[in-house]
Amino acid sequence: MKKMLRLIPVPIFGFLLLMLAGCGEENLSALRPKGTGAKIQFDLMMLSIYIMIGVFLVVAIIFTYVILKYRKRRGEEDVIPEQVEGNTTLEVLWTAIPILLLLILAIPTVLATFTLAAEAPEDDKDTLKVEVTAHQYWWDFNYPGLDFNTSQDLYIPVGEKVYFDLTSNDVIHSFWIPALSGKMDTNPGLKNSMWIEAKEPGVYKGKCAELCGPSHALMDFKVIALERDDFDAWADKMKNAKAKADTEAAQAGEEVFKQSCISCHAVGEEGGNLAPNLTNFGDRETLAGFLDVTDENIADWIKDPQSLKPANSMPGFGNDLSDDEINSLVAYLKEQKINQ
Ligand code: CUA
């Protein structure tokens, strides 16, 4: 029985190994850094791992040497080993070495913490600043220097620091783009600061990293990193964006939108700011942060968003709108595009 008990850690470690082997999805992993902040943090992790491996090896080698050399041999059953009480040299050594190792870890960690939380330089007009407001369960990105805001998909230029002021509209959330940088809490009534820098263009996955309610796990967003020229072109188009309704279906949808949606959702300059801005809805990577953008999913979302993302603040329109009205609304929403 005792032997069996000793084997318990084996399946536990095996399970953990399997779980961890699943980590590392491209553009969603802190272990595959694609941003300056994530690289700083990755290097800190590696530093602590190298130190731990060093400590482990030294301890394991001394341990193995001692149990082999000083093991009880046949004929020594009655021998009592020499009794040692205190050894100043050893005690100083095994106090000083851990302190030294902790210092080697602590100094770069503290320096990195301050570096990563730096606020935007006041006088620099070219630096991009974004105000992030977290809501249950979506993200609002306001570009104060550019005079527009967007939701869910955050556009940034690559190769430069983008500064963020983060806050929350309700409970505490946490803003996290694992491949680009570490987490920062968003607190209601407070402003936290951080910056990120993407090293290469791409779409990076963002997560809410603070348990904030039933749909916490679905509070995803995307970071779309573009070359500076492409970003400027995108920002120009965002600034001048207006609602579009080219097809007949979309025109019918616009009517529905103006009756049922516009008090909370904005398109272009018109509309409320209680819910995600839909100016570039047709460009979104995902619907509601986590669903594939298909006509069926958009329609299902409008009918009953609570069944898809529990406890979000959007009411369902399944009873108030006919299927035709909902389909025209889908057509209208899909036309709200900035990129071609
Ligand atoms: Cu917001 Cu978890």
Short mmCIF file of N, CA and C in Angstrom, two decimals, residues 70 78 98 116 122 143 194 220-221 285 290 331:
data_model
loop_
_atom_site.label_atom_id
_atom_site.label_comp_id
_atom_site.label_asym_id
_atom_site.label_seq_id
_atom_site.Cartn_x
_atom_site.Cartn_y
_atom_site.Cartn_z
N TYR A 70 28.82 7.92 1.84
CA TYR A 70 28.66 7.70 3.29
C TYR A 70 27.57 6.69 3.60
N ASP A 78 26.88 -1.37 13.61
CA ASP A 78 26.94 -0.74 14.93
C ASP A 78 27.75 0.54 14.95
N PRO A 98 21.95 31.81 -1.54
CA PRO A 98 20.56 32.13 -1.90
C PRO A 98 20.30 33.65 -1.96
N LEU A 116 8.17 48.58 -17.90
CA LEU A 116 6.95 48.17 -18.61
C LEU A 116 5.74 49.01 -18.24
N GLU A 122 5.07 63.05 -22.28
CA GLU A 122 4.06 64.11 -22.37
C GLU A 122 4.13 64.89 -23.68
N TYR A 143 -9.00 56.34 -29.36
CA TYR A 143 -7.75 56.92 -29.85
C TYR A 143 -7.87 58.43 -29.68
N MET A 194 0.47 51.31 -19.25
CA MET A 194 1.46 50.36 -19.77
C MET A 194 1.69 50.68 -21.25
N ASP A 220 -12.61 37.95 -25.11
CA ASP A 220 -11.40 38.00 -25.93
C ASP A 220 -11.39 39.24 -26.81
N PHE A 221 -10.21 39.61 -27.25
CA PHE A 221 -10.09 40.67 -28.25
C PHE A 221 -8.89 40.36 -29.15
N GLU A 285 -12.36 40.33 -36.74
CA GLU A 285 -11.79 38.98 -36.78
C GLU A 285 -12.78 37.96 -36.25
N PHE A 290 -15.33 35.97 -29.85
CA PHE A 290 -14.98 34.55 -29.84
C PHE A 290 -15.71 33.71 -30.87
N ALA A 331 -27.23 41.97 -42.96
CA ALA A 331 -26.69 42.52 -44.22
C ALA A 331 -26.12 43.92 -43.98
#
